[in-house]
mmCIF file of C-alpha atoms and ligand atoms in Angstrom:
data_model
loop_
_atom_site.group_PDB
_atom_site.id
_atom_site.type_symbol
_atom_site.label_atom_id
_atom_site.label_comp_id
_atom_site.label_asym_id
_atom_site.label_seq_id
_atom_site.Cartn_x
_atom_site.Cartn_y
_atom_site.Cartn_z
ATOM 1 C CA UNK X 3 143.527 23.080 86.750
ATOM 2 C CA UNK X 4 146.499 19.970 86.516
ATOM 3 C CA UNK X 5 143.797 17.317 86.509
ATOM 4 C CA UNK X 6 141.064 18.353 83.926
ATOM 5 C CA UNK X 7 140.006 20.335 81.309
ATOM 6 C CA UNK X 8 136.861 21.827 81.537
ATOM 7 C CA UNK X 9 134.495 23.981 78.878
ATOM 8 C CA UNK X 10 131.200 25.544 78.647
ATOM 9 C CA UNK X 11 129.519 25.721 74.852
ATOM 10 C CA UNK X 12 125.953 26.223 73.755
ATOM 11 C CA UNK X 13 124.631 24.644 77.060
ATOM 12 C CA UNK X 14 126.845 21.743 77.058
ATOM 13 C CA UNK X 15 129.647 21.237 80.044
ATOM 14 C CA UNK X 16 132.377 19.226 79.199
ATOM 15 C CA UNK X 17 134.897 18.195 81.793
ATOM 16 C CA UNK X 18 138.332 15.788 80.432
ATOM 17 C CA UNK X 19 140.129 14.287 83.310
ATOM 18 C CA UNK X 20 143.271 14.753 82.184
ATOM 19 C CA UNK X 21 145.809 13.042 85.352
ATOM 20 C CA UNK X 22 147.088 10.097 82.161
ATOM 21 C CA UNK X 23 150.161 9.594 84.356
ATOM 22 C CA UNK X 24 147.963 8.319 87.344
ATOM 23 C CA UNK X 25 145.273 6.999 84.599
ATOM 24 C CA UNK X 26 142.814 9.304 86.323
ATOM 25 C CA UNK X 27 142.793 7.194 89.318
ATOM 26 C CA UNK X 28 139.958 8.945 91.434
ATOM 27 C CA UNK X 29 142.303 10.850 93.700
ATOM 28 C CA UNK X 30 140.693 13.659 96.290
ATOM 29 C CA UNK X 31 142.530 16.295 93.489
ATOM 30 C CA UNK X 32 141.071 15.083 90.564
ATOM 31 C CA UNK X 33 137.551 14.544 92.093
ATOM 32 C CA UNK X 34 137.725 17.880 93.788
ATOM 33 C CA UNK X 35 138.397 19.652 90.376
ATOM 34 C CA UNK X 36 135.340 17.573 88.663
ATOM 35 C CA UNK X 37 133.050 18.598 91.335
ATOM 36 C CA UNK X 38 134.282 22.655 90.999
ATOM 37 C CA UNK X 39 133.305 21.826 87.638
ATOM 38 C CA UNK X 40 130.092 21.074 88.023
ATOM 39 C CA UNK X 41 129.512 23.630 90.438
ATOM 40 C CA UNK X 42 130.394 26.343 87.696
ATOM 41 C CA UNK X 43 128.244 24.358 84.934
ATOM 42 C CA UNK X 44 125.339 23.904 87.846
ATOM 43 C CA UNK X 45 126.008 27.818 87.758
ATOM 44 C CA UNK X 46 126.104 28.688 84.504
ATOM 45 C CA UNK X 47 122.839 26.674 83.981
ATOM 46 C CA UNK X 48 124.642 23.863 82.041
ATOM 47 C CA UNK X 49 121.652 21.730 80.345
ATOM 48 C CA UNK X 50 123.550 18.696 80.003
ATOM 49 C CA UNK X 51 127.490 17.544 81.288
ATOM 50 C CA UNK X 52 129.909 15.490 79.468
ATOM 51 C CA UNK X 53 132.475 13.295 81.452
ATOM 52 C CA UNK X 54 135.419 11.980 79.489
ATOM 53 C CA UNK X 55 139.000 10.767 79.553
ATOM 54 C CA UNK X 56 141.497 12.488 76.248
ATOM 55 C CA UNK X 57 141.073 10.676 73.023
ATOM 56 C CA UNK X 58 142.663 7.932 72.470
ATOM 57 C CA UNK X 59 142.794 6.616 75.751
ATOM 58 C CA UNK X 60 143.914 3.197 77.262
ATOM 59 C CA UNK X 61 142.322 3.591 80.471
ATOM 60 C CA UNK X 62 139.076 5.890 81.199
ATOM 61 C CA UNK X 63 139.796 6.071 84.978
ATOM 62 C CA UNK X 64 141.659 2.924 87.086
ATOM 63 C CA UNK X 65 139.306 3.771 89.840
ATOM 64 C CA UNK X 66 139.666 4.862 93.223
ATOM 65 C CA UNK X 67 142.918 6.250 94.122
ATOM 66 C CA UNK X 68 144.482 3.019 95.879
ATOM 67 C CA UNK X 69 147.013 5.006 97.865
ATOM 68 C CA UNK X 70 144.241 6.938 99.286
ATOM 69 C CA UNK X 71 142.724 3.994 100.644
ATOM 70 C CA UNK X 72 142.982 3.378 104.776
ATOM 71 C CA UNK X 73 145.533 0.610 105.131
ATOM 72 C CA UNK X 74 143.469 -0.259 108.111
ATOM 73 C CA UNK X 75 140.684 -0.278 110.804
ATOM 74 C CA UNK X 76 138.477 2.237 109.136
ATOM 75 C CA UNK X 77 136.065 1.864 106.315
ATOM 76 C CA UNK X 78 137.525 2.517 103.199
ATOM 77 C CA UNK X 79 134.636 3.999 101.702
ATOM 78 C CA UNK X 80 132.683 6.011 104.422
ATOM 79 C CA UNK X 81 129.880 9.090 103.786
ATOM 80 C CA UNK X 82 132.844 11.774 103.528
ATOM 81 C CA UNK X 83 135.077 9.274 100.922
ATOM 82 C CA UNK X 84 135.902 11.690 97.535
ATOM 83 C CA UNK X 85 134.511 8.609 95.457
ATOM 84 C CA UNK X 86 130.987 9.016 97.419
ATOM 85 C CA UNK X 87 130.981 12.499 97.190
ATOM 86 C CA UNK X 88 131.504 12.415 93.668
ATOM 87 C CA UNK X 89 128.836 9.939 93.034
ATOM 88 C CA UNK X 90 126.030 12.008 95.027
ATOM 89 C CA UNK X 91 127.283 15.068 92.871
ATOM 90 C CA UNK X 92 126.452 13.121 89.859
ATOM 91 C CA UNK X 93 123.281 11.676 90.719
ATOM 92 C CA UNK X 94 122.186 14.773 92.204
ATOM 93 C CA UNK X 95 123.212 16.868 89.300
ATOM 94 C CA UNK X 96 120.402 18.964 88.047
ATOM 95 C CA UNK X 97 120.600 17.907 84.293
ATOM 96 C CA UNK X 98 121.796 14.667 82.365
ATOM 97 C CA UNK X 99 125.512 13.783 82.664
ATOM 98 C CA UNK X 100 126.956 11.843 80.106
ATOM 99 C CA UNK X 101 130.056 9.465 80.293
ATOM 100 C CA UNK X 102 132.149 9.223 77.401
ATOM 101 C CA UNK X 103 134.128 6.053 77.596
ATOM 102 C CA UNK X 104 137.399 5.299 75.969
ATOM 103 C CA UNK X 105 140.018 2.557 77.399
ATOM 104 C CA UNK X 106 139.343 0.749 80.755
ATOM 105 C CA UNK X 107 136.639 1.595 83.431
ATOM 106 C CA UNK X 108 137.949 0.253 87.107
ATOM 107 C CA UNK X 109 136.445 -0.090 90.403
ATOM 108 C CA UNK X 110 134.615 2.935 91.680
ATOM 109 C CA UNK X 111 134.902 4.578 88.346
ATOM 110 C CA UNK X 112 132.195 2.067 86.906
ATOM 111 C CA UNK X 113 130.217 3.466 90.111
ATOM 112 C CA UNK X 114 130.963 6.796 88.538
ATOM 113 C CA UNK X 115 130.010 5.757 84.913
ATOM 114 C CA UNK X 116 126.775 3.781 86.515
ATOM 115 C CA UNK X 117 125.684 7.081 88.304
ATOM 116 C CA UNK X 118 125.679 9.120 85.047
ATOM 117 C CA UNK X 119 122.351 9.287 83.278
ATOM 118 C CA UNK X 120 123.714 7.925 79.540
ATOM 119 C CA UNK X 121 127.097 6.523 79.087
ATOM 120 C CA UNK X 122 128.400 6.017 75.576
ATOM 121 C CA UNK X 123 131.634 3.930 74.901
ATOM 122 C CA UNK X 124 134.225 3.439 72.449
ATOM 123 C CA UNK X 125 134.419 -0.321 71.028
ATOM 124 C CA UNK X 126 137.055 -1.065 72.804
ATOM 125 C CA UNK X 127 136.119 -0.366 76.094
ATOM 126 C CA UNK X 128 135.770 -1.948 79.084
ATOM 127 C CA UNK X 129 134.262 -2.256 82.711
ATOM 128 C CA UNK X 130 135.418 -4.208 85.447
ATOM 129 C CA UNK X 131 134.210 -3.998 89.301
ATOM 130 C CA UNK X 132 137.214 -4.744 91.380
ATOM 131 C CA UNK X 133 136.430 -4.451 95.244
ATOM 132 C CA UNK X 134 136.962 -8.599 95.244
ATOM 133 C CA UNK X 135 140.350 -8.476 93.539
ATOM 134 C CA UNK X 136 141.144 -5.941 96.271
ATOM 135 C CA UNK X 137 139.709 -7.073 99.103
ATOM 136 C CA UNK X 138 137.628 -4.136 99.918
ATOM 137 C CA UNK X 139 133.785 -4.706 101.498
ATOM 138 C CA UNK X 140 132.289 -2.214 98.958
ATOM 139 C CA UNK X 141 129.868 0.269 100.192
ATOM 140 C CA UNK X 142 126.083 -0.010 100.342
ATOM 141 C CA UNK X 143 125.040 2.516 98.563
ATOM 142 C CA UNK X 144 127.606 1.432 96.034
ATOM 143 C CA UNK X 145 125.994 -1.823 95.799
ATOM 144 C CA UNK X 146 122.687 -0.911 95.215
ATOM 145 C CA UNK X 147 124.107 1.363 92.540
ATOM 146 C CA UNK X 148 125.449 -1.965 91.044
ATOM 147 C CA UNK X 149 121.895 -4.035 91.409
ATOM 148 C CA UNK X 150 120.946 -0.708 89.486
ATOM 149 C CA UNK X 151 122.790 -1.269 86.532
ATOM 150 C CA UNK X 152 123.417 -4.691 85.553
ATOM 151 C CA UNK X 153 120.920 -7.960 86.350
ATOM 152 C CA UNK X 154 121.243 -10.378 89.073
ATOM 153 C CA UNK X 155 123.614 -12.494 88.210
ATOM 154 C CA UNK X 156 125.545 -10.406 85.415
ATOM 155 C CA UNK X 157 126.417 -7.773 88.735
ATOM 156 C CA UNK X 158 127.828 -11.120 90.772
ATOM 157 C CA UNK X 159 129.541 -12.548 88.189
ATOM 158 C CA UNK X 160 131.388 -9.212 87.396
ATOM 159 C CA UNK X 161 131.960 -8.476 91.244
ATOM 160 C CA UNK X 162 132.928 -12.300 92.101
ATOM 161 C CA UNK X 163 135.210 -12.355 88.996
ATOM 162 C CA UNK X 164 136.505 -8.759 88.700
ATOM 163 C CA UNK X 165 136.733 -9.397 85.033
ATOM 164 C CA UNK X 166 136.609 -6.852 82.346
ATOM 165 C CA UNK X 167 133.657 -6.782 80.325
ATOM 166 C CA UNK X 168 133.801 -5.506 76.826
ATOM 167 C CA UNK X 169 131.803 -2.383 76.073
ATOM 168 C CA UNK X 170 129.675 -4.314 73.542
ATOM 169 C CA UNK X 171 128.412 -7.309 76.364
ATOM 170 C CA UNK X 172 127.919 -4.392 78.351
ATOM 171 C CA UNK X 173 125.488 -2.466 75.555
ATOM 172 C CA UNK X 174 123.672 -5.714 74.809
ATOM 173 C CA UNK X 175 122.945 -6.566 78.673
ATOM 174 C CA UNK X 176 121.619 -2.959 78.894
ATOM 175 C CA UNK X 177 124.429 -1.902 80.994
ATOM 176 C CA UNK X 178 125.448 0.979 78.821
ATOM 177 C CA UNK X 179 123.532 2.986 76.156
ATOM 178 C CA UNK X 180 125.499 2.791 72.879
ATOM 179 C CA UNK X 181 128.957 0.778 71.536
ATOM 180 C CA UNK X 182 130.453 3.292 68.986
ATOM 181 C CA UNK X 183 133.828 3.418 66.816
ATOM 182 C CA UNK X 184 136.305 5.552 68.784
ATOM 183 C CA UNK X 185 135.902 8.024 65.538
ATOM 184 C CA UNK X 186 132.476 8.332 65.932
ATOM 185 C CA UNK X 187 132.749 8.493 70.254
ATOM 186 C CA UNK X 188 132.608 12.056 69.854
ATOM 187 C CA UNK X 189 130.466 13.123 67.770
ATOM 188 C CA UNK X 190 127.657 10.790 69.236
ATOM 189 C CA UNK X 191 128.057 11.717 72.308
ATOM 190 C CA UNK X 192 127.586 15.211 71.269
ATOM 191 C CA UNK X 193 124.518 14.830 69.369
ATOM 192 C CA UNK X 194 123.106 12.924 72.260
ATOM 193 C CA UNK X 195 123.578 16.477 74.553
ATOM 194 C CA UNK X 196 122.197 18.834 71.798
ATOM 195 C CA UNK X 197 119.173 16.885 71.561
ATOM 196 C CA UNK X 198 118.754 17.161 75.466
ATOM 197 C CA UNK X 199 119.707 21.026 75.375
ATOM 198 C CA UNK X 200 116.706 21.203 73.065
ATOM 199 C CA UNK X 201 114.431 20.109 75.724
ATOM 200 C CA UNK X 202 112.915 21.374 79.017
ATOM 201 C CA UNK X 203 115.397 21.745 81.265
ATOM 202 C CA UNK X 204 113.187 21.861 84.174
ATOM 203 C CA UNK X 205 111.539 18.698 83.111
ATOM 204 C CA UNK X 206 114.684 16.966 82.422
ATOM 205 C CA UNK X 207 115.681 18.027 85.863
ATOM 206 C CA UNK X 208 112.326 16.524 88.153
ATOM 207 C CA UNK X 209 112.191 13.681 85.903
ATOM 208 C CA UNK X 210 116.603 12.708 86.790
ATOM 209 C CA UNK X 211 115.411 13.419 90.446
ATOM 210 C CA UNK X 212 112.313 11.479 90.909
ATOM 211 C CA UNK X 213 114.329 8.292 89.606
ATOM 212 C CA UNK X 214 116.996 9.004 91.813
ATOM 213 C CA UNK X 215 114.172 8.776 94.623
ATOM 214 C CA UNK X 216 112.688 5.625 92.940
ATOM 215 C CA UNK X 217 115.430 3.755 92.251
ATOM 216 C CA UNK X 218 116.896 4.330 95.872
ATOM 217 C CA UNK X 219 113.984 3.909 97.796
ATOM 218 C CA UNK X 220 114.593 0.696 99.300
ATOM 219 C CA UNK X 221 113.460 -0.187 102.881
ATOM 220 C CA UNK X 222 116.665 -1.316 104.966
ATOM 221 C CA UNK X 223 116.152 -1.695 109.160
ATOM 222 C CA UNK X 224 118.742 -0.186 111.382
ATOM 223 C CA UNK X 225 119.521 -3.899 112.608
ATOM 224 C CA UNK X 226 119.756 -4.648 108.771
ATOM 225 C CA UNK X 227 122.030 -1.527 108.149
ATOM 226 C CA UNK X 228 124.320 -2.516 111.788
ATOM 227 C CA UNK X 229 124.861 -6.371 110.242
ATOM 228 C CA UNK X 230 125.894 -5.010 106.778
ATOM 229 C CA UNK X 231 128.326 -2.329 108.535
ATOM 230 C CA UNK X 232 129.365 -5.288 110.958
ATOM 231 C CA UNK X 233 130.309 -8.203 107.631
ATOM 232 C CA UNK X 234 131.970 -5.254 106.270
ATOM 233 C CA UNK X 235 133.789 -4.084 109.129
ATOM 234 C CA UNK X 236 135.341 -7.330 109.754
ATOM 235 C CA UNK X 237 136.526 -6.985 106.204
ATOM 236 C CA UNK X 238 138.157 -3.540 106.552
ATOM 237 C CA UNK X 239 139.787 -4.931 109.293
ATOM 238 C CA UNK X 240 141.116 -8.494 107.670
ATOM 239 C CA UNK X 241 144.484 -9.110 106.847
ATOM 240 C CA UNK X 242 143.210 -9.607 103.112
ATOM 241 C CA UNK X 243 142.435 -6.659 103.172
ATOM 242 C CA UNK X 244 145.731 -5.715 104.288
ATOM 243 C CA UNK X 245 147.370 -7.319 101.575
ATOM 244 C CA UNK X 246 144.963 -6.322 98.807
ATOM 245 C CA UNK X 247 145.603 -3.264 99.093
ATOM 246 C CA UNK X 248 149.366 -3.548 100.165
ATOM 247 C CA UNK X 249 149.980 -6.295 97.244
ATOM 248 C CA UNK X 250 148.840 -3.623 94.731
ATOM 249 C CA UNK X 251 151.376 -1.030 95.836
ATOM 250 C CA UNK X 252 154.320 -3.411 95.829
ATOM 251 C CA UNK X 253 153.539 -4.489 92.119
ATOM 252 C CA UNK X 254 152.647 -7.942 93.120
ATOM 253 C CA UNK X 255 149.710 -10.693 93.081
ATOM 254 C CA UNK X 256 147.740 -10.996 96.447
ATOM 255 C CA UNK X 257 147.619 -13.902 98.114
ATOM 256 C CA UNK X 258 143.891 -14.017 100.133
ATOM 257 C CA UNK X 259 144.030 -16.610 102.515
ATOM 258 C CA UNK X 260 140.102 -15.673 104.328
ATOM 259 C CA UNK X 261 141.576 -14.040 107.201
HETATM 260 C C1 LCV L 319 146.421 4.898 92.575
HETATM 261 C C2 LCV L 319 147.135 3.725 90.594
HETATM 262 C C3 LCV L 319 146.228 3.167 90.020
HETATM 263 C C4 LCV L 319 144.880 3.320 91.108
HETATM 264 N N1 LCV L 319 145.311 4.060 91.846
HETATM 265 O O1 LCV L 319 149.627 0.940 84.217
HETATM 266 O O2 LCV L 319 135.997 -0.918 93.532
HETATM 267 S S1 LCV L 319 137.057 -1.290 94.762
HETATM 268 O O3 LCV L 319 136.373 -1.149 95.977
HETATM 269 O O4 LCV L 319 138.532 -1.253 94.273
HETATM 270 C C5 LCV L 319 137.638 0.503 94.896
HETATM 271 C C6 LCV L 319 138.283 0.824 95.946
HETATM 272 C C7 LCV L 319 138.446 1.096 93.730
HETATM 273 O O5 LCV L 319 138.128 1.633 92.741
HETATM 274 O O6 LCV L 319 139.483 0.700 93.907
HETATM 275 C C8 LCV L 319 140.467 0.563 92.495
HETATM 276 C C9 LCV L 319 140.345 -0.199 91.579
HETATM 277 N N2 LCV L 319 140.951 0.169 90.211
HETATM 278 C C10 LCV L 319 141.905 -1.228 89.676
HETATM 279 O O7 LCV L 319 142.197 -2.468 90.386
HETATM 280 C C11 LCV L 319 143.073 -0.972 88.916
HETATM 281 C C12 LCV L 319 144.196 -1.038 89.013
HETATM 282 N N3 LCV L 319 145.224 -0.728 88.315
HETATM 283 C C13 LCV L 319 145.503 -1.343 87.529
HETATM 284 O O8 LCV L 319 144.991 -2.284 87.303
HETATM 285 C C14 LCV L 319 146.416 -0.795 86.030
HETATM 286 O O9 LCV L 319 147.009 0.253 86.477
HETATM 287 C C15 LCV L 319 145.960 -1.111 84.991
HETATM 288 C C16 LCV L 319 145.269 -2.513 84.552
HETATM 289 C C17 LCV L 319 145.046 -0.186 85.033
HETATM 290 C C18 LCV L 319 146.566 -0.671 84.017
HETATM 291 O O10 LCV L 319 147.960 -1.083 83.677
HETATM 292 P P1 LCV L 319 149.411 -0.700 83.029
HETATM 293 O O11 LCV L 319 150.053 -1.640 83.301
HETATM 294 O O12 LCV L 319 149.056 0.310 81.982
HETATM 295 P P2 LCV L 319 150.136 0.690 85.741
HETATM 296 O O13 LCV L 319 149.544 -0.287 86.562
HETATM 297 O O14 LCV L 319 151.858 0.619 85.211
HETATM 298 O O15 LCV L 319 149.525 2.013 86.403
HETATM 299 C C19 LCV L 319 150.617 3.287 85.591
HETATM 300 C C20 LCV L 319 150.441 3.867 86.979
HETATM 301 O O16 LCV L 319 149.344 4.415 87.564
HETATM 302 C C21 LCV L 319 149.207 4.088 88.830
HETATM 303 C C22 LCV L 319 150.240 2.444 88.784
HETATM 304 O O17 LCV L 319 150.281 2.348 90.598
HETATM 305 C C23 LCV L 319 151.090 3.619 88.034
HETATM 306 O O18 LCV L 319 152.197 4.497 89.131
HETATM 307 P P3 LCV L 319 153.714 4.157 89.136
HETATM 308 O O19 LCV L 319 153.913 4.729 87.869
HETATM 309 O O20 LCV L 319 153.676 5.167 90.163
HETATM 310 O O21 LCV L 319 153.682 2.838 89.705
HETATM 311 N N4 LCV L 319 147.889 3.528 89.589
HETATM 312 C C24 LCV L 319 147.075 2.534 88.697
HETATM 313 N N5 LCV L 319 145.887 2.592 89.046
HETATM 314 N N6 LCV L 319 143.694 2.683 91.050
HETATM 315 N N7 LCV L 319 147.319 4.775 91.308
#
């Protein structure tokens, strides 16, 4: 597995993303490995999973692999997008998934983290919601996941400014569980994981699924859905969408014109 390291020990499965060259950008190949690891841990009855980057990482994950986003005329975050599949897999995994964060969390990686059940971050970590920086029309479920992670005005600030939020502020806002010093991160995460393994897995599993179903219990009419998809299509068909992706690939600042 070139992009992850996976181990299970005392009912605790740990997945370390190791594609440092691309800053753990969530490519199809990295996500496939994480999904395989989750399937293995599900089969081996892991009672908790830890998703992490290597110790000392400056970037936990740079978010969706931008080179794999369609340049035009196709929904960049459709149902079968690998990032969407990973978020669903974490949400439906039958045991708690703990995000152990060190470094920057960017874009769709924030949604992956918020899909996890518990988040422990080192003091220097940050969280940046970046669709507006790239010109991407985020998808409906992803927006709902962000709404569940932060209050009304916070998620608007994070989305509209695309600026990284420091872990201490995220903790103060209740977006993550703990901020610890880097040298305490692994121990604090393991302590939580061990506490979970000592409790009843069936009870935990059913409560996790109840929480997921109740959090996503939003009525949306076909008319609302079609309106949202039409608005999103106008964005991913726009010149600004192409400009956002092209600017990143050309390593320059994008020039958005609102068309
Ligand atoms: C592919 C990358 C990436 C990357 N993909 O190092 O939420 S949404 O809607 O936005 C969603 C669609 C999404 O998640 O989009 C992606 C959002 N992510 C970002 O906006 C972060 C993009 N990356 C950066 O801003 C910088 O890479 C950071 C600040 C993370 C680190 O900067 P640093 O100067 O330390 P480089 O930029 O030089 O990146 C190292 C290598 O990783 C690639 C990048 O192209 C470079 O590759 P090359 O050495 O081949 O040039 N890379 C970084 N992020 N998301 N590839």
